[in-house]
Structures are given as structure tokens and as C-alpha cells.
Amino acid sequence: MLLLEVISGERLPKPERGKMRVHKINNVNKALDFIASKGVKLVSIGAEEIVDGNAKMTLGMIWTIILRFAIQDISVEETSAKEGLLLWCQRKTAPYKNVNVQNFHISWKDGLAFNALIHRHRPELIEYDKLRKDDPVTNLNNAFEVAEKYLDIPKMLDAEDIVGTLRPDEKAIMTYVSCFYHAFSGAQKAETAANRICKVLAVNQENEHLMEDYERLASDLLEWIRRTIPWLEDRVPQKTIQEMQQKLEDFRDYRRVHKPPKVQEKCQLEINFNTLQTKLRLSNRPAFMPSEGRMVSDINNGWQHLEQAEKGYEEWLLNEIRRLERLDHLAEKFRQKASIHEAWTDGKEVMLKHRDYETATLSDIKALIRKHEAFESDLAAHQDRVEQIAAIAQELNELDYYDSHNVNTRCQKICDQWDALGSLTHSRREALEKTEKQLETIDQLHLEYAKRAAPFNNWMESAMEDLQDMFIVHTIEEIEGLISAHDQFKSTLPDADREREAILAIHKEAQRIAESNHIKLSGSNPYTSVTPQIINSKWEKVQQLVPKRDHALLEEQRKQQSNEHLRRQFASQANIVGPWIQTKMEEIGRISIEMNGTLEDQLSHLKQYERSIVDYKPNLDLLEQQHQLIQEALIFDNKHTNYTMEHIRVGWEQLLTTIARTINEVENQILTRDAKGISQEQMQEFRASFNHFDKDHGGALGPEEFKACLISLGYDVENDRQGDAEFNRIMSVVDPNHSGLVTFQAFIDFMSRETTDTDTADQVIASFKVLAGDKNFITAEELRRELPPDQAEYCIARMAPYQGPDAVPGALDYKSFSTALYGESDL
């Protein structure tokens, strides 16, 4: 009766005397009806057999009840209750030595299996290593006592009976073991829930660490760009070539030393950003949005501004050096011509103001007139030099020469003096002509000498000036032109020497006539101050300057030949490096489009390319060295190649960035494939379909191309109402920013979501609910008990207080926390 009350849950009336059997049968039937309502089939047994004490049938019924209420609910991997319980025991005891559970009788005789089950779940209750297989009674009693004391499992079995029988009762052991299963099933659920939560939290913690790293690296790179651009945009010119060349050397150091690490940082930052976004998509987390001003686009915009500033700065430096070189040349030329002119004008004003004609004889007057005519001829000959001096001063002003004030002052003094000489010359001619009528004789020989000596003297002065003239050239052709002009000048020297001898012969003839006629000369030609000694002295000077000019021109020719060698040397290397970079860019693009082998094969192939590219760096370094020699030689053009160092640098940086990005794309595809369980065949099918419609190999599909790709994979997105709605849904997933393009990574993410299962916020909420004991909230104590310390504190710091009507002090809202992990709400 008591058993039936327990089973039915009802208090049965005690039978009266005389009606004992009828009432007993009635009570038993009530219990049997309840058992039948729970799906238990009782065969060949009725209330009469139980009331009459049929032990066999009663025990059989009890075993059926045990199967239904204690064992039947046990289900492991869709097996039967008995098989499921046995499989559970085998899994839990697998790590323990001397335990091999194959059944529910012999496998349990030594007691080690019972102890192993307890130790697996509650290791603090059992010292398993101290148990001996040859002491089964001690083992069994130890397990029975611990189970009864700590696990609330009644002692259903007797150790001596189990050891003393050849084959222990299977039903008894199975019933007892089922109690262990029910006792530990709650702990198993909590463990599973805690593991799921730990996995989700670990993903979030790792992602947050990557976000922090990105923000820090982005801030550092943007700060470097912010500091560097003003330096590159500083266009304050220096006064000397040496100062500007130092600026150029500083810029070379920046390109060689300071910028390359920043190029690598920028590339690594983009790779980290892409990897982070891939991990967020794979874990169903919202995309990472960097803080304002630190987007990849912000960094690219800053980098573009930096490179524009670089280009402008280098062009400005070279142009400024050319300008200063031109200025130095012009300034030196101005000083040389000014010195020559000032030396010529020295004393001319005094001479023009001299009133010697007032006391001169007729012959003296005539001589003075002729002398003045010679001076006027000489003055006219110097007009070109004055005009050249003024033109050079004007050009120096236009080129903003730093010492323009002194140049202008000196030029103005020369011009003022020239005007004064012109005025004085005119006044003296008028005075001489006033007395010219009184002049009748003149020494024609001296006059002829003066007329021929003055131009010849001027020619020699011009020749000396030309021979000492500074020159600046940039090409072989220019220096060869100067050499040709110099050779033409040298060819005129024999004629000039004959003219010199003829002029000297006139002077000798005058002396011979004077001596033969006993004429006493005053010692100098009255018509000119150009004496034979002066002519010979200047002719000797011309003879000395010619070989010096030869030497200077040859030196410059050797320099230009050296420059031409540098040009050809650079062009030879650049014409190899430039096409090599372009070829590598094309090969990388072809590898990213073709699908030869697995993703790992493609990754290996790309990394081999990367190593070959890195190994090629010495060729670029050699080119940099040659380029530095060219710049140091102030070579500004190179007709032997279309490649500049800037083109090569940009191409090299693009090549490094492209191979790194391509490797990162393949790594992300591998990460996506492995995380989503996509097979290699599926990945190749997706890539083949994508590439087939990517006609321009741009790495992205337009809407119509993407629709055709989906249709080829079996998606119903035809041009009808239903198909358009489905296509619009898919486009909102793969192109959330409405850019009109679908990248391969977005396509793979979509296909992986369509073909694989992912963890969700609901799953995490369910796991937290298990840890919370089915409550709508969880406490800090429960989190610390169930989760590792770091993850428990992570949750406690971020969970909002629970505000429900069933809240208790310290209650935390695990539901809002879970949805926030997936971007469905804000923490």
C-alpha cells in the first residue's frame, strides 16, 4: 500500500474490517491506473496478484516502474535507455586505469567503476590513486558511503553480496548507477553552459584586444603623418646651394630610413583591420567601427596627402637648387663683368674733364681730336658690356637673388657713371671741334696705328673676357658646343697674330721715319694710350688663357661624360627593375584569380612570391645608390629611361602592399573555411563561380553580375516579384553600405552563413540561464563559481543590474549582456 501511495501520489483510505480485500484491490487499481497513464505497460498482472502477495509478479512490476521513472529518460546519442546509460558510464570512466565498463554486472564487481564515476565529477570526495583492484569490498563500501553521505544516493546494494556472487544482479546495479546519472546530469548541463559562455567571451576579449591594437597603431601612424606633412610643406628657400643640398640630404634620409617602416605599419594595419572584421563576421559580431578620424579611409587620405607633399617637396628642392645654381653663376658673371668695366672706366672722367686743349699746339689739338675719336670708338665698343651688366642685374632681381641690394647699387653706379662718361665725351668733342679748324697736320701713321690698335685691343680684351667667362652646362651636347666654339676661336688666332704684327709694324715704321727725319717724339702716340707693350702683354695673356680654357672645357667634358655614364647606369638598372615590378604585380593578380590547388597551395605560392620580392630588395637599394649619385651630380633629366626613382619607389611600395593584402585575403578565406566548416570543394566552387562573372578581374561584382552568380549556384532570384525580393534581401547582407559592389570576402561570408550553423545570442542566453539555475538573472557569486576568474570578472564589469520584479540585491542582467555581444543592443 505504501509503495502504491508513493507512486500515485494519493493518500489511500484504510480498509475497514470485513472489507479488507475489496478495499485493497480498489486502492491498488488506483495506483495501477496512474502508472498506466504515464505510459507504463503492465502485462499479466492485476490488483489481485499484488494483494494476494505474488512476489514474482510484484517484483517484475517494480522493475518495470524503475525502468520508466529512473532509467527510461536517459538518452545518450539516440540510443536505448540501457545502451545510453552504458555509453555514459564508458565515457566518464575511460581515463581511469583498471576500469573497463562493458556491462552492468561483472564490470562493477571490484568497485573501481563506482569510485571512478564519483571521482570524475567530484574529485575532492575520492582518493582514487589509493584504491586497490584486489580489495573490492573496501572499494565498494567506500563508493556506497560517499554516495549516501555527499550525493544523497541511498545505499541500495551490499558490498559482500556483490563480491560473493559470480554474476551480480544486472537490474540492481543498473538501477543504482542510474541514480549517479541523475545526480550528475545537472552538473553536466552547467559545465556545458559554462564552456559555451567561456568560448563566446574569449572571442569577445580577443576582438577587443585587436580593436585596441588597431586604435593605438592608427593613432601613432596618423600622428606621424600629421607631424611629417608640415615639414614636407615647408617651402622656405635658403640662401645658398649648400643649405638647400642639406635639405635634399635630409629628405633622402626620410625616404630611406624614416618612411619605409611606416609603409610596413600602414600595410600591417590594413591587414589587422581585415582580419579583425573577418573574425567579427565569423563570430556573428557587429563590424568594428574605428573611432572618428581613425578609419582606414582616413589613414589612406592622410597617406595620399603625405605622398603629394613628398612629390611637391622634392620638385621644389630640385628647382630651388637649379635656381640657386643659376643665381650663383649670374652673380659671379655680374661681378666679373662689373670689375672689368670698372677697371676700364677708372680715370676716364678725369681724362675727359682735362682742359689740355687750351694750351696745346695745332698738332697737339689734332692729336687730341684723333685721340678722342679713338676713345669714342672704344666707348661705343663698351656699350654692349654695360647693357649685359644691366641685363644680368635685372635677371638676378627677377630670380630673387638674396644680395640683390648690393648688385643693384653697383649696377646703378655703373649706369650713372656711363651716363656721365657719355655727357663728358660729348662736351669734350664740342670743345675740340671748336679749335679743329686751327689743326692742319696730323701724323697719319700714328692715327692709323691708333685706329687699328684700339679695335684690336678691344678684341683682345673681349677675347680675354670670353676665355675667362664662366659656363654652366648639363649635357654632353652643350659642352661639345662650347668646345666647338672655342676651337673656332682658336682658328682665328693666326689672323689675329698677323694683325698684331701689322699694327706693331706701323709703330716701328713711325719710329723709323722720325729717326730718319730727326723728329723728336714725345714718347707716346698722341692718338691712343694702347702702346705696343700693352698689345704684346695682352696678346701674351690671351695665349696663356687659351690652354686654361682648353683644360676647363675638357674637365667639364669629362664631368658630363661621367654624368652620362651615371644616366645610362641608372637607366640600365631602372629598365630592369621597373618591368620586373610590373610583371610581379601582374603575376600576383593572376594567382589571386586562378584557382590552382587548395587555398594552402595558393598561400604557399604567394609566400614564395613574397620571399622572391623581398630577396629582390638589393636591386632596389642599388638603384637608390645610383639615384643618389645622380642627384649629387645635379643631374635633372635622363633621356635613356622613362622610369624615375619616384615611379620605382611607388611601384615597389604598391607591390609590397599588394602581395601582403593578397596573402591576407587567402588567409582570411582559410579562416572562413575552417571556422564555418566549408569544404575545399565548396570553396573552389564559390571561387570559380565568382571569377567566372568577374570579367574585368577587379575583385568585385556589380548587382547584375552577382545575380547571375547566384543563379548559377541555384538561388531563385529571377526577375519576378519573389525573385527580386530575395535578391534585395541578399544584397542588403553582402552590400550593407550600398556601394553597388560585392567583394569576394562578402560573397564567401554570405555563402558560409547560408550553408553552416553559427552560435547565436539565444544560445548564449540559454547557457547563462543554466548557470543561473533557471532564473532571469545571475549573481556575481554564481559567475565566479562557474567561470574562470578572468572571464567571470569580464562579465561582472559589463553586465547591467537586473531590473525585473524578481530582482534581488546584486542581480545582473545576462540577457541584455548576451544580445550586446552580437550587436543587437547596447551595453
PDB file of N, CA, C and O in Angstrom, residues 626-683:
ATOM      1  N   GLN A 626      72.496  54.524 -56.994  1.00  0.00           N
ATOM      2  CA  GLN A 626      72.764  55.180 -58.272  1.00  0.00           C
ATOM      3  C   GLN A 626      71.985  56.495 -58.375  1.00  0.00           C
ATOM      4  O   GLN A 626      72.495  57.486 -58.898  1.00  0.00           O
ATOM      5  N   HIS A 627      70.760  56.493 -57.892  1.00  0.00           N
ATOM      6  CA  HIS A 627      69.942  57.717 -57.930  1.00  0.00           C
ATOM      7  C   HIS A 627      70.569  58.808 -57.047  1.00  0.00           C
ATOM      8  O   HIS A 627      70.543  59.991 -57.406  1.00  0.00           O
ATOM      9  N   GLN A 628      71.123  58.412 -55.917  1.00  0.00           N
ATOM     10  CA  GLN A 628      71.763  59.400 -55.043  1.00  0.00           C
ATOM     11  C   GLN A 628      72.973  60.024 -55.742  1.00  0.00           C
ATOM     12  O   GLN A 628      73.194  61.235 -55.660  1.00  0.00           O
ATOM     13  N   LEU A 629      73.749  59.198 -56.469  1.00  0.00           N
ATOM     14  CA  LEU A 629      74.894  59.731 -57.212  1.00  0.00           C
ATOM     15  C   LEU A 629      74.430  60.720 -58.275  1.00  0.00           C
ATOM     16  O   LEU A 629      75.062  61.766 -58.500  1.00  0.00           O
ATOM     17  N   ILE A 630      73.302  60.415 -58.921  1.00  0.00           N
ATOM     18  CA  ILE A 630      72.753  61.310 -59.950  1.00  0.00           C
ATOM     19  C   ILE A 630      72.351  62.644 -59.335  1.00  0.00           C
ATOM     20  O   ILE A 630      72.628  63.724 -59.870  1.00  0.00           O
ATOM     21  N   GLN A 631      71.667  62.579 -58.175  1.00  0.00           N
ATOM     22  CA  GLN A 631      71.242  63.822 -57.535  1.00  0.00           C
ATOM     23  C   GLN A 631      72.432  64.629 -57.026  1.00  0.00           C
ATOM     24  O   GLN A 631      72.442  65.856 -57.105  1.00  0.00           O
ATOM     25  N   GLU A 632      73.441  63.918 -56.486  1.00  0.00           N
ATOM     26  CA  GLU A 632      74.632  64.629 -56.005  1.00  0.00           C
ATOM     27  C   GLU A 632      75.361  65.322 -57.156  1.00  0.00           C
ATOM     28  O   GLU A 632      76.002  66.357 -56.970  1.00  0.00           O
ATOM     29  N   ALA A 633      75.255  64.714 -58.368  1.00  0.00           N
ATOM     30  CA  ALA A 633      75.876  65.321 -59.545  1.00  0.00           C
ATOM     31  C   ALA A 633      74.991  66.388 -60.159  1.00  0.00           C
ATOM     32  O   ALA A 633      75.326  66.953 -61.203  1.00  0.00           O
ATOM     33  N   LEU A 634      73.823  66.666 -59.527  1.00  0.00           N
ATOM     34  CA  LEU A 634      72.874  67.682 -60.013  1.00  0.00           C
ATOM     35  C   LEU A 634      72.419  67.386 -61.441  1.00  0.00           C
ATOM     36  O   LEU A 634      72.329  68.275 -62.296  1.00  0.00           O
ATOM     37  N   ILE A 635      72.135  66.093 -61.695  1.00  0.00           N
ATOM     38  CA  ILE A 635      71.582  65.671 -62.990  1.00  0.00           C
ATOM     39  C   ILE A 635      70.063  65.698 -62.860  1.00  0.00           C
ATOM     40  O   ILE A 635      69.500  65.033 -61.977  1.00  0.00           O
ATOM     41  N   PHE A 636      69.393  66.432 -63.771  1.00  0.00           N
ATOM     42  CA  PHE A 636      67.960  66.643 -63.597  1.00  0.00           C
ATOM     43  C   PHE A 636      67.099  65.930 -64.636  1.00  0.00           C
ATOM     44  O   PHE A 636      65.885  65.971 -64.556  1.00  0.00           O
ATOM     45  N   ASP A 637      67.695  65.334 -65.658  1.00  0.00           N
ATOM     46  CA  ASP A 637      66.888  64.615 -66.644  1.00  0.00           C
ATOM     47  C   ASP A 637      67.669  63.387 -67.111  1.00  0.00           C
ATOM     48  O   ASP A 637      68.881  63.295 -66.915  1.00  0.00           O
ATOM     49  N   ASN A 638      66.936  62.451 -67.722  1.00  0.00           N
ATOM     50  CA  ASN A 638      67.559  61.217 -68.197  1.00  0.00           C
ATOM     51  C   ASN A 638      66.745  60.700 -69.380  1.00  0.00           C
ATOM     52  O   ASN A 638      65.647  60.163 -69.216  1.00  0.00           O
ATOM     53  N   LYS A 639      67.282  60.905 -70.570  1.00  0.00           N
ATOM     54  CA  LYS A 639      66.535  60.519 -71.773  1.00  0.00           C
ATOM     55  C   LYS A 639      66.600  59.016 -72.044  1.00  0.00           C
ATOM     56  O   LYS A 639      65.925  58.542 -72.971  1.00  0.00           O
ATOM     57  N   HIS A 640      67.384  58.268 -71.267  1.00  0.00           N
ATOM     58  CA  HIS A 640      67.563  56.834 -71.529  1.00  0.00           C
ATOM     59  C   HIS A 640      66.519  55.950 -70.859  1.00  0.00           C
ATOM     60  O   HIS A 640      66.553  54.734 -71.030  1.00  0.00           O
ATOM     61  N   THR A 641      65.656  56.533 -70.065  1.00  0.00           N
ATOM     62  CA  THR A 641      64.634  55.709 -69.397  1.00  0.00           C
ATOM     63  C   THR A 641      63.404  56.565 -69.101  1.00  0.00           C
ATOM     64  O   THR A 641      63.514  57.782 -68.919  1.00  0.00           O
ATOM     65  N   ASN A 642      62.261  55.902 -69.100  1.00  0.00           N
ATOM     66  CA  ASN A 642      61.005  56.565 -68.712  1.00  0.00           C
ATOM     67  C   ASN A 642      60.720  56.404 -67.226  1.00  0.00           C
ATOM     68  O   ASN A 642      59.722  56.932 -66.723  1.00  0.00           O
ATOM     69  N   TYR A 643      61.566  55.628 -66.523  1.00  0.00           N
ATOM     70  CA  TYR A 643      61.349  55.369 -65.101  1.00  0.00           C
ATOM     71  C   TYR A 643      62.122  56.381 -64.265  1.00  0.00           C
ATOM     72  O   TYR A 643      63.329  56.572 -64.452  1.00  0.00           O
ATOM     73  N   THR A 644      61.425  57.038 -63.346  1.00  0.00           N
ATOM     74  CA  THR A 644      62.093  57.861 -62.343  1.00  0.00           C
ATOM     75  C   THR A 644      62.177  57.085 -61.036  1.00  0.00           C
ATOM     76  O   THR A 644      61.486  56.080 -60.853  1.00  0.00           O
ATOM     77  N   MET A 645      63.022  57.579 -60.139  1.00  0.00           N
ATOM     78  CA  MET A 645      63.146  56.896 -58.847  1.00  0.00           C
ATOM     79  C   MET A 645      61.830  56.925 -58.091  1.00  0.00           C
ATOM     80  O   MET A 645      61.474  55.970 -57.401  1.00  0.00           O
ATOM     81  N   GLU A 646      61.090  58.024 -58.264  1.00  0.00           N
ATOM     82  CA  GLU A 646      59.787  58.123 -57.582  1.00  0.00           C
ATOM     83  C   GLU A 646      58.825  57.060 -58.103  1.00  0.00           C
ATOM     84  O   GLU A 646      58.115  56.419 -57.333  1.00  0.00           O
ATOM     85  N   HIS A 647      58.814  56.857 -59.442  1.00  0.00           N
ATOM     86  CA  HIS A 647      57.960  55.797 -60.005  1.00  0.00           C
ATOM     87  C   HIS A 647      58.348  54.431 -59.444  1.00  0.00           C
ATOM     88  O   HIS A 647      57.486  53.614 -59.095  1.00  0.00           O
ATOM     89  N   ILE A 648      59.654  54.177 -59.397  1.00  0.00           N
ATOM     90  CA  ILE A 648      60.126  52.871 -58.899  1.00  0.00           C
ATOM     91  C   ILE A 648      59.724  52.695 -57.443  1.00  0.00           C
ATOM     92  O   ILE A 648      59.247  51.627 -57.038  1.00  0.00           O
ATOM     93  N   ARG A 649      59.910  53.779 -56.612  1.00  0.00           N
ATOM     94  CA  ARG A 649      59.554  53.667 -55.187  1.00  0.00           C
ATOM     95  C   ARG A 649      58.078  53.367 -55.015  1.00  0.00           C
ATOM     96  O   ARG A 649      57.687  52.483 -54.256  1.00  0.00           O
ATOM     97  N   VAL A 650      57.238  54.136 -55.721  1.00  0.00           N
ATOM     98  CA  VAL A 650      55.787  53.932 -55.598  1.00  0.00           C
ATOM     99  C   VAL A 650      55.398  52.528 -56.050  1.00  0.00           C
ATOM    100  O   VAL A 650      54.605  51.839 -55.409  1.00  0.00           O
ATOM    101  N   GLY A 651      55.992  52.084 -57.181  1.00  0.00           N
ATOM    102  CA  GLY A 651      55.693  50.731 -57.667  1.00  0.00           C
ATOM    103  C   GLY A 651      56.107  49.667 -56.666  1.00  0.00           C
ATOM    104  O   GLY A 651      55.390  48.680 -56.448  1.00  0.00           O
ATOM    105  N   TRP A 652      57.293  49.865 -56.047  1.00  0.00           N
ATOM    106  CA  TRP A 652      57.774  48.886 -55.049  1.00  0.00           C
ATOM    107  C   TRP A 652      56.851  48.847 -53.837  1.00  0.00           C
ATOM    108  O   TRP A 652      56.498  47.761 -53.358  1.00  0.00           O
ATOM    109  N   GLU A 653      56.457  50.038 -53.344  1.00  0.00           N
ATOM    110  CA  GLU A 653      55.559  50.070 -52.184  1.00  0.00           C
ATOM    111  C   GLU A 653      54.210  49.434 -52.521  1.00  0.00           C
ATOM    112  O   GLU A 653      53.640  48.699 -51.718  1.00  0.00           O
ATOM    113  N   GLN A 654      53.709  49.681 -53.735  1.00  0.00           N
ATOM    114  CA  GLN A 654      52.444  49.058 -54.140  1.00  0.00           C
ATOM    115  C   GLN A 654      52.602  47.552 -54.243  1.00  0.00           C
ATOM    116  O   GLN A 654      51.692  46.797 -53.885  1.00  0.00           O
ATOM    117  N   LEU A 655      53.769  47.093 -54.743  1.00  0.00           N
ATOM    118  CA  LEU A 655      54.000  45.649 -54.865  1.00  0.00           C
ATOM    119  C   LEU A 655      54.005  44.983 -53.497  1.00  0.00           C
ATOM    120  O   LEU A 655      53.360  43.940 -53.294  1.00  0.00           O
ATOM    121  N   LEU A 656      54.723  45.572 -52.519  1.00  0.00           N
ATOM    122  CA  LEU A 656      54.761  45.009 -51.166  1.00  0.00           C
ATOM    123  C   LEU A 656      53.366  44.980 -50.555  1.00  0.00           C
ATOM    124  O   LEU A 656      52.951  43.995 -49.936  1.00  0.00           O
ATOM    125  N   THR A 657      52.632  46.092 -50.747  1.00  0.00           N
ATOM    126  CA  THR A 657      51.276  46.160 -50.181  1.00  0.00           C
ATOM    127  C   THR A 657      50.360  45.145 -50.843  1.00  0.00           C
ATOM    128  O   THR A 657      49.575  44.465 -50.184  1.00  0.00           O
ATOM    129  N   THR A 658      50.453  44.999 -52.158  1.00  0.00           N
ATOM    130  CA  THR A 658      49.568  44.079 -52.890  1.00  0.00           C
ATOM    131  C   THR A 658      49.812  42.637 -52.483  1.00  0.00           C
ATOM    132  O   THR A 658      48.854  41.886 -52.243  1.00  0.00           O
ATOM    133  N   ILE A 659      51.089  42.214 -52.392  1.00  0.00           N
ATOM    134  CA  ILE A 659      51.349  40.802 -52.032  1.00  0.00           C
ATOM    135  C   ILE A 659      50.897  40.537 -50.609  1.00  0.00           C
ATOM    136  O   ILE A 659      50.328  39.491 -50.308  1.00  0.00           O
ATOM    137  N   ALA A 660      51.105  41.534 -49.700  1.00  0.00           N
ATOM    138  CA  ALA A 660      50.669  41.344 -48.313  1.00  0.00           C
ATOM    139  C   ALA A 660      49.147  41.264 -48.231  1.00  0.00           C
ATOM    140  O   ALA A 660      48.587  40.417 -47.520  1.00  0.00           O
ATOM    141  N   ARG A 661      48.457  42.129 -48.969  1.00  0.00           N
ATOM    142  CA  ARG A 661      46.995  42.098 -48.958  1.00  0.00           C
ATOM    143  C   ARG A 661      46.472  40.796 -49.555  1.00  0.00           C
ATOM    144  O   ARG A 661      45.515  40.206 -49.048  1.00  0.00           O
ATOM    145  N   THR A 662      47.093  40.343 -50.653  1.00  0.00           N
ATOM    146  CA  THR A 662      46.631  39.114 -51.302  1.00  0.00           C
ATOM    147  C   THR A 662      46.812  37.918 -50.375  1.00  0.00           C
ATOM    148  O   THR A 662      45.936  37.050 -50.271  1.00  0.00           O
ATOM    149  N   ILE A 663      47.976  37.857 -49.684  1.00  0.00           N
ATOM    150  CA  ILE A 663      48.196  36.774 -48.717  1.00  0.00           C
ATOM    151  C   ILE A 663      47.149  36.838 -47.616  1.00  0.00           C
ATOM    152  O   ILE A 663      46.569  35.824 -47.201  1.00  0.00           O
ATOM    153  N   ASN A 664      46.871  38.057 -47.142  1.00  0.00           N
ATOM    154  CA  ASN A 664      45.874  38.214 -46.085  1.00  0.00           C
ATOM    155  C   ASN A 664      44.489  37.763 -46.550  1.00  0.00           C
ATOM    156  O   ASN A 664      43.743  37.151 -45.789  1.00  0.00           O
ATOM    157  N   GLU A 665      44.141  38.050 -47.825  1.00  0.00           N
ATOM    158  CA  GLU A 665      42.845  37.623 -48.340  1.00  0.00           C
ATOM    159  C   GLU A 665      42.737  36.100 -48.338  1.00  0.00           C
ATOM    160  O   GLU A 665      41.712  35.542 -47.955  1.00  0.00           O
ATOM    161  N   VAL A 666      43.813  35.415 -48.785  1.00  0.00           N
ATOM    162  CA  VAL A 666      43.782  33.946 -48.798  1.00  0.00           C
ATOM    163  C   VAL A 666      43.712  33.401 -47.370  1.00  0.00           C
ATOM    164  O   VAL A 666      42.985  32.450 -47.078  1.00  0.00           O
ATOM    165  N   GLU A 667      44.479  34.038 -46.431  1.00  0.00           N
ATOM    166  CA  GLU A 667      44.427  33.593 -45.035  1.00  0.00           C
ATOM    167  C   GLU A 667      43.021  33.761 -44.466  1.00  0.00           C
ATOM    168  O   GLU A 667      42.529  32.901 -43.727  1.00  0.00           O
ATOM    169  N   ASN A 668      42.375  34.868 -44.817  1.00  0.00           N
ATOM    170  CA  ASN A 668      41.004  35.070 -44.341  1.00  0.00           C
ATOM    171  C   ASN A 668      40.049  34.058 -44.946  1.00  0.00           C
ATOM    172  O   ASN A 668      39.097  33.621 -44.300  1.00  0.00           O
ATOM    173  N   GLN A 669      40.296  33.667 -46.212  1.00  0.00           N
ATOM    174  CA  GLN A 669      39.461  32.628 -46.816  1.00  0.00           C
ATOM    175  C   GLN A 669      39.649  31.297 -46.081  1.00  0.00           C
ATOM    176  O   GLN A 669      38.686  30.560 -45.852  1.00  0.00           O
ATOM    177  N   ILE A 670      40.902  30.988 -45.716  1.00  0.00           N
ATOM    178  CA  ILE A 670      41.165  29.764 -44.956  1.00  0.00           C
ATOM    179  C   ILE A 670      40.480  29.844 -43.599  1.00  0.00           C
ATOM    180  O   ILE A 670      39.853  28.884 -43.130  1.00  0.00           O
ATOM    181  N   LEU A 671      40.601  31.033 -42.955  1.00  0.00           N
ATOM    182  CA  LEU A 671      39.969  31.228 -41.652  1.00  0.00           C
ATOM    183  C   LEU A 671      38.457  31.050 -41.772  1.00  0.00           C
ATOM    184  O   LEU A 671      37.825  30.381 -40.944  1.00  0.00           O
ATOM    185  N   THR A 672      37.869  31.623 -42.822  1.00  0.00           N
ATOM    186  CA  THR A 672      36.426  31.486 -43.039  1.00  0.00           C
ATOM    187  C   THR A 672      36.051  30.036 -43.296  1.00  0.00           C
ATOM    188  O   THR A 672      35.082  29.512 -42.739  1.00  0.00           O
ATOM    189  N   ARG A 673      36.835  29.385 -44.154  1.00  0.00           N
ATOM    190  CA  ARG A 673      36.532  27.984 -44.491  1.00  0.00           C
ATOM    191  C   ARG A 673      36.574  27.096 -43.255  1.00  0.00           C
ATOM    192  O   ARG A 673      35.656  26.294 -43.020  1.00  0.00           O
ATOM    193  N   ASP A 674      37.632  27.250 -42.454  1.00  0.00           N
ATOM    194  CA  ASP A 674      37.785  26.383 -41.279  1.00  0.00           C
ATOM    195  C   ASP A 674      36.752  26.694 -40.203  1.00  0.00           C
ATOM    196  O   ASP A 674      36.204  25.804 -39.567  1.00  0.00           O
ATOM    197  N   ALA A 675      36.505  28.011 -39.999  1.00  0.00           N
ATOM    198  CA  ALA A 675      35.571  28.389 -38.935  1.00  0.00           C
ATOM    199  C   ALA A 675      34.140  27.993 -39.279  1.00  0.00           C
ATOM    200  O   ALA A 675      33.362  27.634 -38.404  1.00  0.00           O
ATOM    201  N   LYS A 676      33.797  28.047 -40.564  1.00  0.00           N
ATOM    202  CA  LYS A 676      32.426  27.756 -40.977  1.00  0.00           C
ATOM    203  C   LYS A 676      32.245  26.327 -41.463  1.00  0.00           C
ATOM    204  O   LYS A 676      31.140  25.942 -41.847  1.00  0.00           O
ATOM    205  N   GLY A 677      33.336  25.572 -41.494  1.00  0.00           N
ATOM    206  CA  GLY A 677      33.202  24.182 -41.911  1.00  0.00           C
ATOM    207  C   GLY A 677      33.000  24.034 -43.407  1.00  0.00           C
ATOM    208  O   GLY A 677      32.392  23.059 -43.865  1.00  0.00           O
ATOM    209  N   ILE A 678      33.475  24.987 -44.194  1.00  0.00           N
ATOM    210  CA  ILE A 678      33.327  24.902 -45.645  1.00  0.00           C
ATOM    211  C   ILE A 678      34.402  23.966 -46.190  1.00  0.00           C
ATOM    212  O   ILE A 678      35.576  24.091 -45.846  1.00  0.00           O
ATOM    213  N   SER A 679      34.011  23.041 -47.049  1.00  0.00           N
ATOM    214  CA  SER A 679      34.971  22.111 -47.627  1.00  0.00           C
ATOM    215  C   SER A 679      35.797  22.810 -48.693  1.00  0.00           C
ATOM    216  O   SER A 679      35.402  23.863 -49.223  1.00  0.00           O
ATOM    217  N   GLN A 680      36.956  22.190 -49.018  1.00  0.00           N
ATOM    218  CA  GLN A 680      37.799  22.749 -50.068  1.00  0.00           C
ATOM    219  C   GLN A 680      37.054  22.784 -51.400  1.00  0.00           C
ATOM    220  O   GLN A 680      37.178  23.720 -52.185  1.00  0.00           O
ATOM    221  N   GLU A 681      36.246  21.755 -51.652  1.00  0.00           N
ATOM    222  CA  GLU A 681      35.478  21.715 -52.910  1.00  0.00           C
ATOM    223  C   GLU A 681      34.481  22.865 -52.968  1.00  0.00           C
ATOM    224  O   GLU A 681      34.304  23.512 -54.012  1.00  0.00           O
ATOM    225  N   GLN A 682      33.798  23.135 -51.841  1.00  0.00           N
ATOM    226  CA  GLN A 682      32.855  24.246 -51.818  1.00  0.00           C
ATOM    227  C   GLN A 682      33.567  25.576 -52.061  1.00  0.00           C
ATOM    228  O   GLN A 682      33.098  26.420 -52.832  1.00  0.00           O
ATOM    229  N   MET A 683      34.723  25.752 -51.390  1.00  0.00           N
ATOM    230  CA  MET A 683      35.467  26.998 -51.551  1.00  0.00           C
ATOM    231  C   MET A 683      35.894  27.182 -53.009  1.00  0.00           C
ATOM    232  O   MET A 683      35.802  28.280 -53.560  1.00  0.00           O
TER     233      MET A 683
END
